[in-house]
mmCIF file of C-alpha atoms in Angstrom:
data_model
loop_
_atom_site.group_PDB
_atom_site.id
_atom_site.type_symbol
_atom_site.label_atom_id
_atom_site.label_comp_id
_atom_site.label_asym_id
_atom_site.label_seq_id
_atom_site.Cartn_x
_atom_site.Cartn_y
_atom_site.Cartn_z
ATOM 1 C CA MET A 1303 70.706 -75.357 -69.224
ATOM 2 C CA CYS A 1304 69.300 -75.581 -72.758
ATOM 3 C CA LEU A 1305 65.629 -75.526 -73.633
ATOM 4 C CA CYS A 1306 65.619 -79.320 -74.317
ATOM 5 C CA GLU A 1307 67.118 -80.082 -70.843
ATOM 6 C CA ARG A 1308 64.592 -77.818 -69.176
ATOM 7 C CA PHE A 1309 61.747 -79.525 -71.135
ATOM 8 C CA ILE A 1310 62.890 -82.987 -70.127
ATOM 9 C CA GLY A 1311 63.582 -82.075 -66.498
ATOM 10 C CA ASP A 1312 60.320 -80.139 -66.054
ATOM 11 C CA ASN A 1313 58.172 -82.941 -67.492
ATOM 12 C CA ILE A 1314 59.730 -86.279 -66.259
ATOM 13 C CA ASP A 1315 57.312 -86.560 -63.344
ATOM 14 C CA LYS A 1316 54.331 -85.589 -65.404
ATOM 15 C CA PHE A 1317 55.214 -88.107 -68.143
ATOM 16 C CA SER A 1318 55.636 -90.810 -65.481
ATOM 17 C CA ARG A 1319 52.209 -90.028 -63.917
ATOM 18 C CA GLN A 1320 50.535 -90.109 -67.351
ATOM 19 C CA GLY A 1321 52.246 -93.287 -68.533
ATOM 20 C CA ILE A 1322 54.271 -91.587 -71.230
ATOM 21 C CA ARG A 1323 57.674 -93.030 -72.195
ATOM 22 C CA LEU A 1324 60.121 -90.320 -73.301
ATOM 23 C CA GLN A 1325 63.136 -91.467 -75.219
ATOM 24 C CA VAL A 1326 65.794 -89.168 -76.718
ATOM 25 C CA ILE A 1327 67.387 -90.474 -79.955
ATOM 26 C CA GLY A 1328 70.196 -89.005 -81.962
ATOM 27 C CA ASP A 1329 73.954 -88.664 -82.051
ATOM 28 C CA ALA A 1330 74.798 -88.468 -78.333
ATOM 29 C CA SER A 1331 78.425 -87.548 -79.161
ATOM 30 C CA LYS A 1332 77.209 -84.141 -80.436
ATOM 31 C CA MET A 1333 75.048 -83.479 -77.289
ATOM 32 C CA PRO A 1334 76.311 -81.590 -74.276
ATOM 33 C CA GLY A 1335 76.952 -83.949 -71.307
ATOM 34 C CA SER A 1336 74.124 -82.281 -69.292
ATOM 35 C CA LEU A 1337 71.662 -83.100 -72.029
ATOM 36 C CA ARG A 1338 72.925 -86.719 -72.314
ATOM 37 C CA ARG A 1339 72.398 -87.039 -68.544
ATOM 38 C CA ALA A 1340 68.844 -85.513 -68.660
ATOM 39 C CA ALA A 1341 68.004 -87.941 -71.559
ATOM 40 C CA ALA A 1342 69.328 -90.912 -69.613
ATOM 41 C CA GLU A 1343 67.349 -89.845 -66.534
ATOM 42 C CA ALA A 1344 64.186 -89.481 -68.595
ATOM 43 C CA ASP A 1345 64.717 -92.855 -70.270
ATOM 44 C CA GLU A 1346 65.294 -94.601 -66.944
ATOM 45 C CA ALA A 1347 62.264 -92.872 -65.258
ATOM 46 C CA THR A 1348 59.744 -93.572 -68.076
ATOM 47 C CA ARG A 1349 61.165 -96.851 -69.527
ATOM 48 C CA HIS A 1350 58.257 -98.972 -68.427
ATOM 49 C CA ASN A 1351 55.457 -96.535 -69.328
ATOM 50 C CA SER A 1352 53.244 -97.741 -72.146
ATOM 51 C CA GLN A 1353 50.406 -95.241 -72.789
ATOM 52 C CA LEU A 1354 52.346 -93.258 -75.284
ATOM 53 C CA HIS A 1355 55.923 -93.472 -76.675
ATOM 54 C CA VAL A 1356 57.466 -90.052 -77.468
ATOM 55 C CA MET A 1357 60.781 -89.994 -79.271
ATOM 56 C CA LEU A 1358 62.544 -86.688 -79.143
ATOM 57 C CA GLY A 1359 65.168 -86.566 -81.934
ATOM 58 C CA LEU A 1360 68.077 -84.336 -80.983
ATOM 59 C CA CYS A 1361 71.206 -84.259 -83.117
ATOM 60 C CA TYR A 1362 69.243 -86.767 -85.222
ATOM 61 C CA SER A 1363 68.983 -87.232 -88.959
ATOM 62 C CA GLY A 1364 67.914 -90.224 -91.094
ATOM 63 C CA ARG A 1365 71.383 -90.273 -92.639
ATOM 64 C CA TRP A 1366 73.048 -90.503 -89.141
ATOM 65 C CA ASP A 1367 70.597 -93.237 -88.210
ATOM 66 C CA PHE A 1368 71.428 -95.320 -91.333
ATOM 67 C CA ALA A 1369 75.110 -94.771 -90.834
ATOM 68 C CA GLN A 1370 75.096 -95.872 -87.193
ATOM 69 C CA ALA A 1371 72.962 -98.868 -87.999
ATOM 70 C CA CYS A 1372 75.366 -99.891 -90.821
ATOM 71 C CA GLN A 1373 78.338 -99.404 -88.517
ATOM 72 C CA GLU A 1374 76.696 -101.656 -85.873
ATOM 73 C CA LEU A 1375 76.139 -104.381 -88.495
ATOM 74 C CA ALA A 1376 79.681 -104.080 -89.827
ATOM 75 C CA ARG A 1377 81.085 -104.493 -86.269
ATOM 76 C CA ALA A 1378 78.922 -107.569 -85.872
ATOM 77 C CA ALA A 1379 80.145 -108.966 -89.118
ATOM 78 C CA ARG A 1380 83.735 -108.237 -88.274
ATOM 79 C CA ALA A 1381 83.296 -110.107 -84.990
ATOM 80 C CA ASN A 1382 81.815 -113.075 -86.952
ATOM 81 C CA GLU A 1383 78.452 -112.638 -85.253
ATOM 82 C CA LEU A 1384 76.766 -112.556 -88.690
ATOM 83 C CA SER A 1385 77.649 -112.917 -92.263
ATOM 84 C CA PRO A 1386 77.308 -109.964 -94.715
ATOM 85 C CA ASP A 1387 74.931 -112.168 -96.669
ATOM 86 C CA ASP A 1388 72.709 -112.242 -93.608
ATOM 87 C CA ILE A 1389 72.093 -108.436 -93.817
ATOM 88 C CA HIS A 1390 68.699 -107.602 -95.179
ATOM 89 C CA GLU A 1391 66.158 -104.734 -94.813
ATOM 90 C CA SER A 1392 64.482 -105.904 -91.619
ATOM 91 C CA LEU A 1393 67.816 -106.517 -89.971
ATOM 92 C CA LEU A 1394 68.937 -102.928 -90.831
ATOM 93 C CA ALA A 1395 65.540 -101.588 -89.733
ATOM 94 C CA GLY A 1396 66.028 -103.315 -86.328
ATOM 95 C CA ARG A 1397 69.281 -101.465 -85.777
ATOM 96 C CA LEU A 1398 67.855 -97.938 -86.455
ATOM 97 C CA ALA A 1399 67.378 -95.716 -83.314
ATOM 98 C CA THR A 1400 63.708 -95.456 -84.156
ATOM 99 C CA SER A 1401 63.377 -99.304 -83.853
ATOM 100 C CA ALA A 1402 63.130 -98.922 -80.094
ATOM 101 C CA ALA A 1403 59.431 -98.199 -80.632
ATOM 102 C CA GLY A 1404 58.965 -101.763 -81.848
ATOM 103 C CA GLU A 1405 55.884 -102.266 -83.968
ATOM 104 C CA PHE A 1406 55.329 -98.429 -83.858
ATOM 105 C CA SER A 1407 58.775 -97.622 -85.124
ATOM 106 C CA TYR A 1408 57.303 -95.649 -88.168
ATOM 107 C CA ALA A 1409 56.646 -92.132 -87.132
ATOM 108 C CA ASP A 1410 52.967 -91.017 -86.828
ATOM 109 C CA LEU A 1411 53.888 -87.404 -86.450
ATOM 110 C CA VAL A 1412 57.104 -85.488 -87.092
ATOM 111 C CA ILE A 1413 57.367 -81.875 -86.070
ATOM 112 C CA ARG A 1414 60.201 -79.996 -87.677
ATOM 113 C CA THR A 1415 60.928 -76.923 -85.506
ATOM 114 C CA GLY A 1416 63.078 -75.346 -88.145
ATOM 115 C CA GLY A 1417 60.084 -74.299 -90.181
ATOM 116 C CA GLU A 1418 60.966 -76.567 -93.079
ATOM 117 C CA LEU A 1419 58.211 -78.510 -94.737
ATOM 118 C CA ARG A 1420 60.346 -81.301 -96.253
ATOM 119 C CA ARG A 1421 60.378 -84.865 -95.036
ATOM 120 C CA SER A 1422 63.876 -85.937 -96.322
ATOM 121 C CA ASN A 1423 66.533 -86.729 -93.778
ATOM 122 C CA THR A 1424 63.975 -87.008 -90.967
ATOM 123 C CA THR A 1425 63.496 -90.680 -90.158
ATOM 124 C CA GLY A 1426 64.816 -93.628 -92.102
ATOM 125 C CA LEU A 1427 62.601 -96.251 -93.511
ATOM 126 C CA GLY A 1428 59.183 -95.201 -92.192
ATOM 127 C CA LEU A 1429 58.774 -91.756 -93.740
ATOM 128 C CA PHE A 1430 60.746 -92.726 -96.770
ATOM 129 C CA ALA A 1431 58.159 -95.396 -97.568
ATOM 130 C CA GLU A 1432 55.359 -92.968 -96.781
ATOM 131 C CA CYS A 1433 56.910 -90.323 -99.075
ATOM 132 C CA GLN A 1434 57.220 -92.913 -101.917
ATOM 133 C CA GLU A 1435 53.570 -93.875 -101.455
ATOM 134 C CA HIS A 1436 52.391 -90.228 -101.359
ATOM 135 C CA SER A 1437 54.565 -89.413 -104.462
ATOM 136 C CA ALA A 1438 53.170 -92.359 -106.396
ATOM 137 C CA LYS A 1439 49.538 -91.371 -105.519
ATOM 138 C CA ALA A 1440 50.280 -87.688 -106.475
ATOM 139 C CA LEU A 1441 51.756 -88.885 -109.758
ATOM 140 C CA LEU A 1442 48.810 -91.105 -110.573
ATOM 141 C CA HIS A 1443 46.279 -88.299 -109.836
ATOM 142 C CA SER A 1444 48.119 -85.835 -111.947
ATOM 143 C CA ALA A 1445 48.146 -88.021 -114.972
#
């Protein structure tokens, strides 16, 4: 059992009591089966909780998220469920894994356990927009 599985298993009851929704996002095809099962169990057990929504990104990257959202839209276009001309930013944003948080889909806090301080390749649209805003402000203040 990996550390992530232990964390999920040891905390499901606690999260449920405290009204916390735990959702694991990321490329499930790269996760061990036991981790996928633990993530599904946590999602099912905490799905209706609304005090706090915690998204745990495992095997996740912003690039993966954009790619899977684009693949989903391409499949819908191939099935004639939508026209390529109908694809726009908000439709793409709605297909990102992070969109499950609804109006709170832009991250408030991202903890990178690898010790890196960069924001790139973390979460798609939300932090990208935040990075652009921060960079613009830094540029204006340095001038």
